[in-house]
CSV table of C-alpha atoms in Angstrom, one decimal:
chain,number,residue,atom,x,y,z
S,238,UNK,CA,109.6,110.1,101.5
S,239,UNK,CA,112.8,108.6,101.0
S,240,UNK,CA,115.3,109.9,98.3
S,241,UNK,CA,117.6,106.8,97.0
S,242,UNK,CA,114.2,104.9,96.5
S,243,UNK,CA,112.5,107.6,94.5
S,244,UNK,CA,115.9,108.2,92.6
S,245,UNK,CA,115.4,104.4,92.0
S,246,UNK,CA,111.9,104.4,90.6
S,247,UNK,CA,111.9,107.4,88.3
S,248,UNK,CA,114.4,105.4,86.2
S,249,UNK,CA,111.9,102.7,85.1
S,250,UNK,CA,111.7,105.0,82.6
S,251,UNK,CA,109.0,103.9,79.6
S,252,UNK,CA,105.9,103.0,79.1
S,253,UNK,CA,105.4,102.3,82.8
S,254,UNK,CA,106.5,105.5,84.0
S,255,UNK,CA,104.3,107.2,81.1
S,256,UNK,CA,101.7,105.6,82.1
S,257,UNK,CA,98.2,107.4,83.6
S,258,UNK,CA,96.6,105.5,86.3
S,259,UNK,CA,98.5,103.3,87.6
S,260,UNK,CA,98.0,100.6,90.4
S,261,UNK,CA,101.5,99.8,92.5
S,262,UNK,CA,101.5,96.8,94.3
S,263,UNK,CA,103.8,96.9,97.5
S,264,UNK,CA,104.7,93.2,98.7
S,265,UNK,CA,106.4,91.9,101.6
S,266,UNK,CA,108.1,88.9,102.1
S,267,UNK,CA,109.0,87.6,105.9
S,268,UNK,CA,109.6,91.3,106.7
S,269,UNK,CA,107.8,94.4,107.6
S,270,UNK,CA,107.7,96.0,103.9
S,271,UNK,CA,105.6,99.4,105.5
S,272,UNK,CA,108.3,101.4,105.1
S,273,UNK,CA,107.8,101.1,101.4
S,274,UNK,CA,103.5,102.3,102.3
S,275,UNK,CA,105.5,105.8,104.6
S,276,UNK,CA,107.4,106.4,101.2
S,277,UNK,CA,104.4,106.8,99.2
S,278,UNK,CA,102.4,108.3,100.9
S,279,UNK,CA,105.1,110.8,101.9
S,280,UNK,CA,105.7,111.6,98.8
S,281,UNK,CA,102.3,111.8,97.0
S,282,UNK,CA,101.7,114.3,99.6
S,283,UNK,CA,104.4,116.3,99.0
S,284,UNK,CA,103.5,116.3,95.7
S,285,UNK,CA,100.7,117.6,95.7
S,286,UNK,CA,98.2,115.0,95.3
S,287,UNK,CA,94.7,114.5,96.5
S,288,UNK,CA,95.3,111.1,98.8
S,289,UNK,CA,92.9,109.1,100.5
S,290,UNK,CA,94.5,106.7,102.7
S,291,UNK,CA,92.8,103.6,103.8
S,292,UNK,CA,94.9,102.3,107.3
S,293,UNK,CA,94.3,99.0,108.6
S,294,UNK,CA,97.6,97.6,110.0
S,295,UNK,CA,98.5,100.6,112.1
S,296,UNK,CA,96.6,104.1,114.3
S,297,UNK,CA,96.6,107.5,112.9
S,298,UNK,CA,98.9,108.6,115.6
S,299,UNK,CA,101.4,105.5,114.4
S,300,UNK,CA,101.1,107.2,110.3
S,301,UNK,CA,101.8,110.2,112.0
S,302,UNK,CA,104.8,110.1,114.0
S,303,UNK,CA,106.8,108.0,110.7
S,304,UNK,CA,105.8,111.1,108.7
S,305,UNK,CA,106.9,113.8,111.0
S,306,UNK,CA,110.5,112.1,110.7
S,307,UNK,CA,110.2,112.1,106.9
S,308,UNK,CA,109.1,116.0,107.2
S,309,UNK,CA,105.2,115.6,106.5
S,310,UNK,CA,102.4,116.1,108.8
S,311,UNK,CA,99.7,114.2,108.8
S,312,UNK,CA,97.2,116.5,110.9
S,313,UNK,CA,98.0,119.2,108.4
S,314,UNK,CA,97.0,117.3,105.6
S,315,UNK,CA,93.7,116.2,106.7
S,316,UNK,CA,92.9,120.1,108.1
S,317,UNK,CA,94.0,121.5,104.6
S,318,UNK,CA,91.4,118.6,102.2
S,319,UNK,CA,94.4,116.8,100.7
S,320,UNK,CA,93.9,113.8,103.5
S,321,UNK,CA,91.3,112.0,103.9
S,322,UNK,CA,92.2,109.2,106.3
S,323,UNK,CA,90.5,105.9,107.6
S,324,UNK,CA,91.4,104.8,110.2
S,325,UNK,CA,90.8,101.3,109.9
S,326,UNK,CA,91.6,100.1,113.5
S,327,UNK,CA,89.7,103.0,116.0
S,328,UNK,CA,86.6,102.8,113.3
S,329,UNK,CA,86.3,99.1,113.5
S,330,UNK,CA,86.1,99.0,117.4
S,331,UNK,CA,83.5,102.0,117.1
S,332,UNK,CA,81.1,100.0,114.6
S,333,UNK,CA,80.9,97.2,116.9
S,334,UNK,CA,80.5,98.7,120.2
S,335,UNK,CA,77.5,101.2,118.1
S,336,UNK,CA,74.3,100.3,118.8
S,337,UNK,CA,72.7,102.3,115.9
S,338,UNK,CA,71.4,100.0,113.4
S,339,UNK,CA,70.5,102.5,110.8
S,340,UNK,CA,74.7,104.4,111.5
S,341,UNK,CA,76.1,101.1,111.2
S,342,UNK,CA,74.6,100.5,107.5
S,343,UNK,CA,75.6,103.9,106.3
S,344,UNK,CA,79.5,103.0,108.0
S,345,UNK,CA,82.5,102.6,105.3
S,346,UNK,CA,83.2,99.5,106.8
S,347,UNK,CA,79.6,97.8,107.2
S,348,UNK,CA,80.7,94.8,106.4
S,349,UNK,CA,81.8,94.1,109.6
S,350,UNK,CA,78.3,93.8,111.3
S,351,UNK,CA,77.0,92.3,108.0
S,352,UNK,CA,78.9,89.3,107.2
S,353,UNK,CA,76.9,89.4,103.4
S,354,UNK,CA,77.8,92.3,102.9
S,355,UNK,CA,79.8,93.7,100.3
S,356,UNK,CA,82.4,96.0,100.3
S,357,UNK,CA,80.0,99.1,98.1
S,358,UNK,CA,80.2,101.3,101.8
S,359,UNK,CA,83.6,101.5,101.7
S,360,UNK,CA,83.7,102.2,97.5
S,361,UNK,CA,81.5,104.7,98.3
S,362,UNK,CA,83.9,106.3,100.6
S,363,UNK,CA,87.0,106.2,98.7
S,364,UNK,CA,85.3,107.6,95.6
S,365,UNK,CA,83.3,111.1,97.4
S,366,UNK,CA,86.7,110.8,99.0
S,367,UNK,CA,88.5,111.1,95.8
S,368,UNK,CA,86.1,112.9,93.4
S,369,UNK,CA,86.6,115.9,95.5
S,370,UNK,CA,89.7,116.7,93.6
S,371,UNK,CA,88.0,117.4,90.4
S,372,UNK,CA,88.6,121.5,90.2
S,373,UNK,CA,90.2,121.5,93.1
S,374,UNK,CA,93.8,123.0,94.1
S,375,UNK,CA,94.8,119.2,94.3
S,376,UNK,CA,96.9,117.4,91.5
S,377,UNK,CA,95.6,113.0,90.9
S,378,UNK,CA,94.2,111.5,93.4
S,379,UNK,CA,96.2,108.3,95.3
S,380,UNK,CA,94.8,105.3,97.3
S,381,UNK,CA,97.0,104.0,99.3
S,382,UNK,CA,95.8,100.7,101.1
S,383,UNK,CA,98.0,99.4,104.4
S,384,UNK,CA,97.0,96.7,103.7
S,385,UNK,CA,94.7,94.2,101.7
S,386,UNK,CA,96.2,90.8,103.6
S,387,UNK,CA,93.7,92.3,106.7
S,388,UNK,CA,91.3,92.2,105.0
S,389,UNK,CA,91.0,89.1,104.2
S,390,UNK,CA,91.3,88.1,108.0
S,391,UNK,CA,88.6,89.6,108.9
S,392,UNK,CA,86.3,87.2,106.7
S,393,UNK,CA,85.9,89.5,103.4
S,394,UNK,CA,86.3,86.7,100.8
S,395,UNK,CA,89.4,87.2,98.4
S,396,UNK,CA,85.8,87.8,95.4
S,397,UNK,CA,84.8,90.6,97.5
S,398,UNK,CA,88.1,92.2,97.9
S,399,UNK,CA,88.9,91.8,94.3
S,400,UNK,CA,86.0,93.8,93.3
S,401,UNK,CA,86.4,96.1,95.5
S,402,UNK,CA,89.8,96.5,94.1
S,403,UNK,CA,88.3,96.2,89.9
S,404,UNK,CA,85.8,99.3,91.5
S,405,UNK,CA,88.5,101.4,92.6
S,406,UNK,CA,90.5,101.3,89.5
S,407,UNK,CA,87.8,102.2,87.0
S,408,UNK,CA,87.1,104.8,89.1
S,409,UNK,CA,90.9,106.2,90.4
S,410,UNK,CA,93.1,105.1,87.8
S,411,UNK,CA,90.9,105.2,84.4
S,412,UNK,CA,88.4,107.6,85.1
S,413,UNK,CA,90.4,110.9,87.5
S,414,UNK,CA,93.5,109.2,86.1
S,415,UNK,CA,95.2,108.6,89.8
S,416,UNK,CA,96.7,105.8,90.9
S,417,UNK,CA,96.9,103.0,93.5
S,418,UNK,CA,98.6,101.9,95.9
S,419,UNK,CA,98.2,99.0,98.3
S,420,UNK,CA,100.5,97.1,100.0
S,421,UNK,CA,99.8,92.7,100.9
S,422,UNK,CA,101.6,89.9,102.3
S,423,UNK,CA,103.4,86.7,100.8
S,424,UNK,CA,104.1,84.8,104.3
S,425,UNK,CA,102.0,82.1,104.2
S,426,UNK,CA,102.0,80.3,100.8
S,427,UNK,CA,99.8,77.6,102.2
S,428,UNK,CA,96.5,80.2,102.4
S,429,UNK,CA,94.9,80.0,99.1
S,430,UNK,CA,93.0,82.7,99.5
S,431,UNK,CA,95.9,85.5,100.2
S,432,UNK,CA,97.8,84.1,97.3
S,433,UNK,CA,94.8,83.9,95.1
S,434,UNK,CA,95.0,87.6,95.8
S,435,UNK,CA,98.5,88.4,95.7
S,436,UNK,CA,98.9,86.6,92.2
S,437,UNK,CA,95.5,88.2,91.1
S,438,UNK,CA,96.8,92.2,91.6
S,439,UNK,CA,100.9,90.9,90.5
S,440,UNK,CA,98.6,90.9,87.3
S,441,UNK,CA,97.2,93.5,87.2
S,442,UNK,CA,99.8,95.6,88.4
S,443,UNK,CA,101.9,98.1,86.2
S,444,UNK,CA,104.5,98.9,89.1
S,445,UNK,CA,105.5,95.5,92.1
S,446,UNK,CA,108.0,96.3,94.6
S,447,UNK,CA,108.6,93.5,97.3
S,448,UNK,CA,110.2,93.6,100.5
S,449,UNK,CA,112.2,90.0,101.1
S,450,UNK,CA,113.8,89.0,104.8
S,451,UNK,CA,117.0,87.1,103.8
S,452,UNK,CA,118.0,84.0,103.4
S,453,UNK,CA,120.5,83.8,105.3
S,454,UNK,CA,118.8,85.3,108.3
S,455,UNK,CA,118.9,88.3,110.5
S,456,UNK,CA,122.5,91.1,109.9
S,457,UNK,CA,122.6,94.4,111.3
S,458,UNK,CA,123.9,96.3,108.2
S,459,UNK,CA,121.5,94.3,105.3
S,460,UNK,CA,117.9,94.4,106.7
S,461,UNK,CA,116.4,92.5,103.3
S,462,UNK,CA,116.6,93.2,99.4
S,463,UNK,CA,113.8,94.9,97.6
S,464,UNK,CA,112.9,93.7,94.1
S,465,UNK,CA,111.4,96.1,92.1
S,466,UNK,CA,109.3,95.4,88.0
S,467,UNK,CA,108.0,97.7,86.2
S,468,UNK,CA,105.8,95.9,83.7
S,469,UNK,CA,104.2,97.1,80.2
S,470,UNK,CA,100.7,97.9,79.4
S,471,UNK,CA,99.8,94.6,77.7
S,472,UNK,CA,98.5,97.3,75.2
S,473,UNK,CA,102.4,98.4,74.3
S,474,UNK,CA,105.2,96.5,72.7
S,475,UNK,CA,107.8,98.1,74.5
S,476,UNK,CA,109.3,94.7,75.1
S,477,UNK,CA,109.2,92.8,78.4
S,478,UNK,CA,109.2,93.4,82.2
S,479,UNK,CA,112.3,94.9,83.4
S,480,UNK,CA,113.3,94.0,87.3
S,481,UNK,CA,115.7,95.3,89.5
S,482,UNK,CA,116.9,93.7,92.8
S,483,UNK,CA,118.5,95.9,95.8
S,484,UNK,CA,119.4,95.8,99.1
S,485,UNK,CA,118.5,97.7,101.8
S,486,UNK,CA,119.2,98.8,105.8
S,487,UNK,CA,116.5,100.4,107.8
S,488,UNK,CA,117.7,103.9,109.0
S,489,UNK,CA,116.3,106.1,111.8
S,490,UNK,CA,115.1,108.3,109.1
S,491,UNK,CA,115.3,106.9,105.7
S,492,UNK,CA,116.3,103.9,104.1
S,493,UNK,CA,119.9,102.7,102.5
S,494,UNK,CA,119.6,100.9,99.0
S,495,UNK,CA,122.7,99.4,97.3
S,496,UNK,CA,123.6,96.1,94.0
S,497,UNK,CA,124.3,92.9,95.9
S,498,UNK,CA,127.4,92.8,97.1
S,499,UNK,CA,127.9,96.4,97.8
S,500,UNK,CA,127.4,96.6,101.0
S,501,UNK,CA,129.9,98.3,103.5
S,502,UNK,CA,129.5,95.4,105.9
S,503,UNK,CA,131.0,92.9,103.3
S,504,UNK,CA,133.0,95.6,101.3
């Protein structure tokens, strides 16, 4: 995990930080926000939490390589039963090339072969993976999705994705007091389906971390900015949401965060 980012997020005290069962929304706009996914994955594993990871963006070897740099072994976590990893790229290819219709219907991604199908098979996969946390050595479960925008590009409707998120929240956040973390892109304002997805998730989330590219273009010392918003639960009366803005620079094994205008390049 990235220590500086953990320290920033830990300062979000109040009802949001104490709230159990949070939906954490990660958004990237005109930049690659995957470092936020890697942070939450490694932080959850180091915290001894049970993790179900739906990886649609990259292969397991990619996530494993990045995690290794952050001091976490995904292979060991899988072997110990702490991590349940669905490799979306590999699984989708296996499903589409399968000849057994019965196997297709029981596959977590069976909706890829049956356009009219909903995402119940994937929900069942997630639920069965995380229900194992009850009575086990692992702490509160975490579902991490990288990323939801890919599901739209695979032909799923916004409605089906929102239904999936709704039922996962009811099961993981409300019943098991765990958390959900999901990445979504917000590059094309003309993509109405994706923007509807972003707006709905924004409204439902307790913590929103948005990585944005610099409006001035590429800079070797500043790779982008991160806007962090802590939202108070609707049933509380702690006041308005709190938003902080930081710039960041990606390093080989870390990410450096700093207030705007305080980069070493401009001081």
